[in-house]
CSV table of N, CA and C in Angstrom, one decimal:
chain,number,residue,atom,x,y,z
I,23,UNK,N,73.0,141.5,59.9
I,23,UNK,CA,73.3,140.6,58.9
I,23,UNK,C,74.7,140.2,58.9
I,24,UNK,N,75.7,140.9,59.4
I,24,UNK,CA,77.1,140.5,59.5
I,24,UNK,C,77.2,139.4,60.5
I,25,UNK,N,76.4,139.4,61.6
I,25,UNK,CA,76.4,138.4,62.6
I,25,UNK,C,76.0,137.1,62.1
I,26,UNK,N,74.8,137.1,61.3
I,26,UNK,CA,74.4,135.8,60.8
I,26,UNK,C,75.4,135.2,59.8
I,27,UNK,N,76.0,136.0,59.0
I,27,UNK,CA,77.0,135.5,58.0
I,27,UNK,C,78.2,134.8,58.8
I,28,UNK,N,78.5,135.5,59.9
I,28,UNK,CA,79.7,135.0,60.8
I,28,UNK,C,79.2,133.6,61.4
I,29,UNK,N,78.0,133.4,61.8
I,29,UNK,CA,77.5,132.2,62.4
I,29,UNK,C,77.5,131.2,61.3
I,30,UNK,N,77.0,131.5,60.1
I,30,UNK,CA,76.9,130.6,59.1
I,30,UNK,C,78.2,130.1,58.6
I,31,UNK,N,79.2,131.0,58.6
I,31,UNK,CA,80.6,130.6,58.2
I,31,UNK,C,81.1,129.6,59.2
I,32,UNK,N,80.9,130.0,60.6
I,32,UNK,CA,81.4,129.0,61.6
I,32,UNK,C,80.8,127.6,61.5
I,33,UNK,N,79.5,127.6,61.2
I,33,UNK,CA,78.9,126.2,61.0
I,33,UNK,C,79.6,125.5,59.8
I,34,UNK,N,79.7,126.2,58.8
I,34,UNK,CA,80.4,125.5,57.6
I,34,UNK,C,81.8,125.1,57.9
I,35,UNK,N,82.4,126.0,58.7
I,35,UNK,CA,83.8,125.6,59.1
I,35,UNK,C,83.9,124.4,59.9
I,36,UNK,N,82.9,124.2,60.8
I,36,UNK,CA,82.8,123.0,61.6
I,36,UNK,C,82.5,121.8,60.7
I,37,UNK,N,81.7,121.9,59.8
I,37,UNK,CA,81.3,120.8,58.9
I,37,UNK,C,82.7,120.4,58.1
I,38,UNK,N,83.3,121.4,57.7
I,38,UNK,CA,84.6,121.2,57.0
I,38,UNK,C,85.6,120.4,57.8
I,39,UNK,N,85.7,120.8,59.1
I,39,UNK,CA,86.6,120.1,60.0
I,39,UNK,C,86.1,118.7,60.3
I,40,UNK,N,84.8,118.5,60.4
I,40,UNK,CA,84.2,117.3,60.6
I,40,UNK,C,84.5,116.3,59.4
I,41,UNK,N,84.3,116.8,58.1
I,41,UNK,CA,84.6,116.1,56.9
I,41,UNK,C,86.1,115.7,56.9
I,42,UNK,N,87.0,116.6,57.3
I,42,UNK,CA,88.5,116.3,57.3
I,42,UNK,C,88.7,115.1,58.4
I,43,UNK,N,88.0,115.2,59.5
I,43,UNK,CA,88.2,114.1,60.5
I,43,UNK,C,87.6,112.8,59.9
I,44,UNK,N,86.5,112.8,59.3
I,44,UNK,CA,86.0,111.7,58.7
I,44,UNK,C,86.8,111.1,57.6
I,45,UNK,N,87.4,111.9,56.8
I,45,UNK,CA,88.4,111.4,55.8
I,45,UNK,C,89.5,110.9,56.4
I,46,UNK,N,90.2,111.5,57.5
I,46,UNK,CA,91.3,111.0,58.2
I,46,UNK,C,91.0,109.6,58.8
I,47,UNK,N,89.8,109.5,59.4
I,47,UNK,CA,89.4,108.2,59.9
I,47,UNK,C,89.3,107.1,59.0
I,48,UNK,N,88.7,107.5,57.8
I,48,UNK,CA,88.6,106.4,56.7
I,48,UNK,C,89.9,105.9,56.2
I,49,UNK,N,90.9,106.9,56.3
I,49,UNK,CA,92.2,106.5,55.7
I,49,UNK,C,93.0,105.6,56.8
I,50,UNK,N,92.9,106.1,58.0
I,50,UNK,CA,93.8,105.6,59.1
I,50,UNK,C,93.0,104.6,60.0
I,51,UNK,N,91.8,104.8,60.2
I,51,UNK,CA,91.0,104.0,61.2
I,51,UNK,C,91.3,104.4,62.7
I,52,UNK,N,91.9,105.6,62.8
I,52,UNK,CA,92.3,106.0,64.2
I,52,UNK,C,91.1,106.1,65.1
I,53,UNK,N,90.1,106.6,64.7
I,53,UNK,CA,88.8,106.8,65.6
I,53,UNK,C,88.0,105.5,65.8
I,54,UNK,N,87.9,104.7,64.7
I,54,UNK,CA,87.1,103.5,64.7
I,54,UNK,C,87.8,102.4,65.3
I,55,UNK,N,89.0,102.3,65.2
I,55,UNK,CA,89.8,101.2,65.8
I,55,UNK,C,90.8,101.6,66.9
I,56,UNK,N,91.4,102.8,66.7
I,56,UNK,CA,92.5,103.2,67.7
I,56,UNK,C,91.9,103.5,69.0
I,57,UNK,N,90.8,104.3,69.1
I,57,UNK,CA,90.3,104.8,70.3
I,57,UNK,C,89.7,103.6,71.1
I,58,UNK,N,88.9,102.8,70.5
I,58,UNK,CA,88.3,101.6,71.3
I,58,UNK,C,89.5,100.7,71.8
I,59,UNK,N,90.5,100.5,71.0
I,59,UNK,CA,91.6,99.7,71.4
I,59,UNK,C,92.4,100.4,72.5
I,60,UNK,N,92.5,101.8,72.6
I,60,UNK,CA,93.2,102.5,73.6
I,60,UNK,C,92.3,102.3,74.9
I,61,UNK,N,91.0,102.4,74.8
I,61,UNK,CA,90.2,102.2,75.9
I,61,UNK,C,90.3,100.8,76.5
I,62,UNK,N,90.3,99.8,75.7
I,62,UNK,CA,90.5,98.4,76.2
I,62,UNK,C,91.8,98.3,76.9
I,63,UNK,N,92.9,98.7,76.2
I,63,UNK,CA,94.2,98.7,76.8
I,63,UNK,C,94.3,99.3,78.2
I,64,UNK,N,93.8,100.5,78.3
I,64,UNK,CA,93.9,101.2,79.5
I,64,UNK,C,93.0,100.5,80.6
I,65,UNK,N,92.0,99.9,80.2
I,65,UNK,CA,91.2,99.0,81.2
I,65,UNK,C,91.9,97.8,81.6
I,66,UNK,N,92.7,97.2,80.7
I,66,UNK,CA,93.5,96.0,81.1
I,66,UNK,C,94.6,96.5,82.0
I,67,UNK,N,95.3,97.7,81.7
I,67,UNK,CA,96.4,98.0,82.6
I,67,UNK,C,95.8,98.4,83.9
I,68,UNK,N,94.8,99.1,84.0
I,68,UNK,CA,94.3,99.5,85.3
I,68,UNK,C,93.8,98.2,86.1
I,69,UNK,N,93.2,97.3,85.5
I,69,UNK,CA,92.8,96.0,86.2
I,69,UNK,C,94.0,95.2,86.7
I,70,UNK,N,95.0,95.1,85.7
I,70,UNK,CA,96.2,94.4,86.1
I,70,UNK,C,96.9,95.1,87.3
I,71,UNK,N,97.0,96.4,87.2
I,71,UNK,CA,97.7,97.1,88.3
I,71,UNK,C,96.9,96.9,89.7
I,72,UNK,N,95.6,96.9,89.6
I,72,UNK,CA,94.8,96.7,90.8
I,72,UNK,C,95.1,95.3,91.3
I,73,UNK,N,95.0,94.3,90.4
I,73,UNK,CA,95.2,92.8,90.9
I,73,UNK,C,96.6,92.6,91.5
I,74,UNK,N,97.7,93.2,90.9
I,74,UNK,CA,99.0,93.0,91.4
I,74,UNK,C,99.1,93.7,92.7
I,75,UNK,N,98.6,94.9,92.8
I,75,UNK,CA,98.6,95.6,94.1
I,75,UNK,C,97.9,94.9,95.3
I,76,UNK,N,96.8,94.2,95.0
I,76,UNK,CA,96.1,93.4,96.0
I,76,UNK,C,96.9,92.2,96.4
I,77,UNK,N,97.5,91.5,95.4
I,77,UNK,CA,98.3,90.4,95.6
I,77,UNK,C,99.5,90.7,96.6
I,78,UNK,N,100.2,91.8,96.2
I,78,UNK,CA,101.3,92.3,97.1
I,78,UNK,C,100.8,92.7,98.5
I,79,UNK,N,99.6,93.2,98.6
I,79,UNK,CA,99.0,93.6,99.9
I,79,UNK,C,98.8,92.4,100.7
I,80,UNK,N,98.1,91.4,100.1
I,80,UNK,CA,97.8,90.1,100.8
I,80,UNK,C,99.1,89.5,101.2
I,81,UNK,N,100.1,89.5,100.4
I,81,UNK,CA,101.4,88.8,100.7
I,81,UNK,C,102.0,89.5,101.9
I,82,UNK,N,102.1,90.9,101.9
I,82,UNK,CA,102.6,91.6,103.0
I,82,UNK,C,101.8,91.3,104.3
I,83,UNK,N,100.6,91.3,104.3
I,83,UNK,CA,99.8,91.0,105.5
I,83,UNK,C,100.0,89.5,106.1
I,84,UNK,N,100.2,88.6,105.1
I,84,UNK,CA,100.4,87.2,105.4
I,84,UNK,C,101.9,87.1,106.1
I,85,UNK,N,102.8,87.8,105.6
I,85,UNK,CA,104.1,87.8,106.2
I,85,UNK,C,104.1,88.4,107.5
I,86,UNK,N,103.3,89.5,107.7
I,86,UNK,CA,103.2,90.2,108.9
I,86,UNK,C,102.5,89.3,110.1
I,87,UNK,N,101.5,88.6,109.7
I,87,UNK,CA,100.8,87.8,110.6
I,87,UNK,C,101.7,86.5,111.0
I,88,UNK,N,102.5,86.0,110.0
I,88,UNK,CA,103.4,84.9,110.4
I,88,UNK,C,104.5,85.3,111.3
I,89,UNK,N,105.1,86.5,111.1
I,89,UNK,CA,106.0,87.0,112.0
I,89,UNK,C,105.5,87.3,113.4
I,90,UNK,N,104.3,87.8,113.5
I,90,UNK,CA,103.6,88.0,114.8
I,90,UNK,C,103.5,86.6,115.5
I,91,UNK,N,103.0,85.6,114.7
I,91,UNK,CA,102.8,84.3,115.2
I,91,UNK,C,104.1,83.7,115.7
I,92,UNK,N,105.1,83.7,115.0
I,92,UNK,CA,106.5,83.3,115.4
I,92,UNK,C,107.0,84.0,116.6
I,93,UNK,N,106.7,85.2,116.7
I,93,UNK,CA,107.2,86.0,117.9
I,93,UNK,C,106.4,85.5,119.1
I,94,UNK,N,105.1,85.3,119.0
I,94,UNK,CA,104.4,84.8,120.2
I,94,UNK,C,104.8,83.4,120.6
I,95,UNK,N,105.1,82.6,119.6
I,95,UNK,CA,105.5,81.2,119.9
I,95,UNK,C,106.9,81.2,120.6
I,96,UNK,N,107.7,82.1,120.1
I,96,UNK,CA,109.1,82.3,120.7
I,96,UNK,C,108.9,82.8,122.2
I,97,UNK,N,108.1,83.7,122.4
I,97,UNK,CA,107.9,84.2,123.8
I,97,UNK,C,107.3,83.1,124.7
I,98,UNK,N,106.3,82.3,124.2
I,98,UNK,CA,105.8,81.4,124.9
I,98,UNK,C,106.8,80.3,125.3
I,99,UNK,N,107.7,80.0,124.4
I,99,UNK,CA,108.8,79.0,124.5
I,99,UNK,C,109.8,79.5,125.6
I,100,UNK,N,110.1,80.8,125.6
I,100,UNK,CA,111.0,81.4,126.6
I,100,UNK,C,110.4,81.3,127.9
I,101,UNK,N,109.1,81.6,128.0
I,101,UNK,CA,108.4,81.5,129.4
I,101,UNK,C,108.3,80.1,129.9
I,102,UNK,N,108.2,79.1,129.1
I,102,UNK,CA,108.2,77.8,129.5
I,102,UNK,C,109.5,77.4,130.0
I,103,UNK,N,110.6,77.8,129.3
I,103,UNK,CA,111.9,77.4,129.8
I,103,UNK,C,112.2,78.1,131.1
I,104,UNK,N,111.8,79.3,131.3
I,104,UNK,CA,112.0,80.0,132.6
I,104,UNK,C,111.3,79.2,133.7
I,105,UNK,N,110.0,78.8,133.4
I,105,UNK,CA,109.3,78.0,134.4
I,105,UNK,C,110.0,76.7,134.7
I,106,UNK,N,110.5,76.0,133.7
I,106,UNK,CA,111.1,74.7,133.9
I,106,UNK,C,112.5,75.0,134.7
I,107,UNK,N,113.2,76.0,134.4
I,107,UNK,CA,114.4,76.3,135.1
I,107,UNK,C,114.1,76.6,136.7
I,108,UNK,N,113.0,77.2,136.9
I,108,UNK,CA,112.7,77.5,138.2
I,108,UNK,C,112.3,76.2,139.1
I,109,UNK,N,111.8,75.2,138.4
I,109,UNK,CA,111.4,74.0,139.2
I,109,UNK,C,112.7,73.1,139.4
I,110,UNK,N,113.4,72.8,138.2
I,110,UNK,CA,114.5,71.9,138.4
I,110,UNK,C,115.6,72.5,137.5
I,111,UNK,N,116.7,72.8,137.9
I,111,UNK,CA,117.7,73.3,137.0
I,111,UNK,C,118.2,72.2,136.0
I,112,UNK,N,118.4,72.5,134.8
I,112,UNK,CA,118.7,71.5,133.8
I,112,UNK,C,119.9,70.8,134.0
I,113,UNK,N,121.0,71.5,134.6
I,113,UNK,CA,122.2,70.8,134.8
I,113,UNK,C,122.1,69.8,136.0
I,114,UNK,N,121.2,69.8,136.8
I,114,UNK,CA,121.0,68.8,137.9
I,114,UNK,C,120.1,67.7,137.5
I,115,UNK,N,119.6,67.7,136.3
I,115,UNK,CA,118.7,66.6,135.9
I,115,UNK,C,119.6,65.4,135.6
I,116,UNK,N,119.0,64.2,136.0
I,116,UNK,CA,119.6,62.9,135.8
I,116,UNK,C,119.0,62.3,134.5
I,117,UNK,N,119.7,62.3,133.4
I,117,UNK,CA,119.2,62.0,132.1
I,117,UNK,C,119.4,60.4,131.8
I,118,UNK,N,120.0,59.8,132.8
I,118,UNK,CA,120.2,58.3,132.6
I,118,UNK,C,118.9,57.6,132.7
I,119,UNK,N,118.9,56.4,132.2
I,119,UNK,CA,117.7,55.6,132.3
I,119,UNK,C,117.6,54.9,133.6
I,120,UNK,N,116.6,55.0,134.4
I,120,UNK,CA,116.6,54.5,135.7
I,120,UNK,C,116.6,52.9,135.6
I,121,UNK,N,117.3,52.2,136.6
I,121,UNK,CA,117.2,50.8,136.6
I,121,UNK,C,116.1,50.4,137.5
I,122,UNK,N,115.3,49.6,136.9
I,122,UNK,CA,114.1,49.1,137.8
I,122,UNK,C,114.6,48.2,139.0
I,123,UNK,N,114.0,48.4,140.1
I,123,UNK,CA,114.3,47.6,141.2
I,123,UNK,C,113.4,46.4,141.2
I,124,UNK,N,114.2,45.3,141.6
I,124,UNK,CA,113.5,44.0,141.6
I,124,UNK,C,113.4,43.6,143.0
I,125,UNK,N,112.2,43.4,143.4
I,125,UNK,CA,112.0,42.8,144.8
I,125,UNK,C,112.1,41.3,144.8
I,126,UNK,N,112.8,40.7,145.7
I,126,UNK,CA,112.9,39.3,145.9
I,126,UNK,C,112.0,38.8,146.9
């Protein structure tokens, strides 16, 4: 009998707590407005963080690919200059405009 009275008391205690929560929510609107607003705000923060992270990641990879491209272009340019220097040294080139020969 004592066990049943204890369970009955616990049930009523839970109802009392539930009524207090309901009264608190009626006065403040914490559970009906605050919790859904908190969920929406957290969703917006998570989504915004994800988007900014992806934008920064794309920017980093774009800069990395541009630097690789510039490096390969620079290497190709240096190779071409080496090849040209092997053929004719640049200091021995005649940069003047040739005079056309006129045959009489």
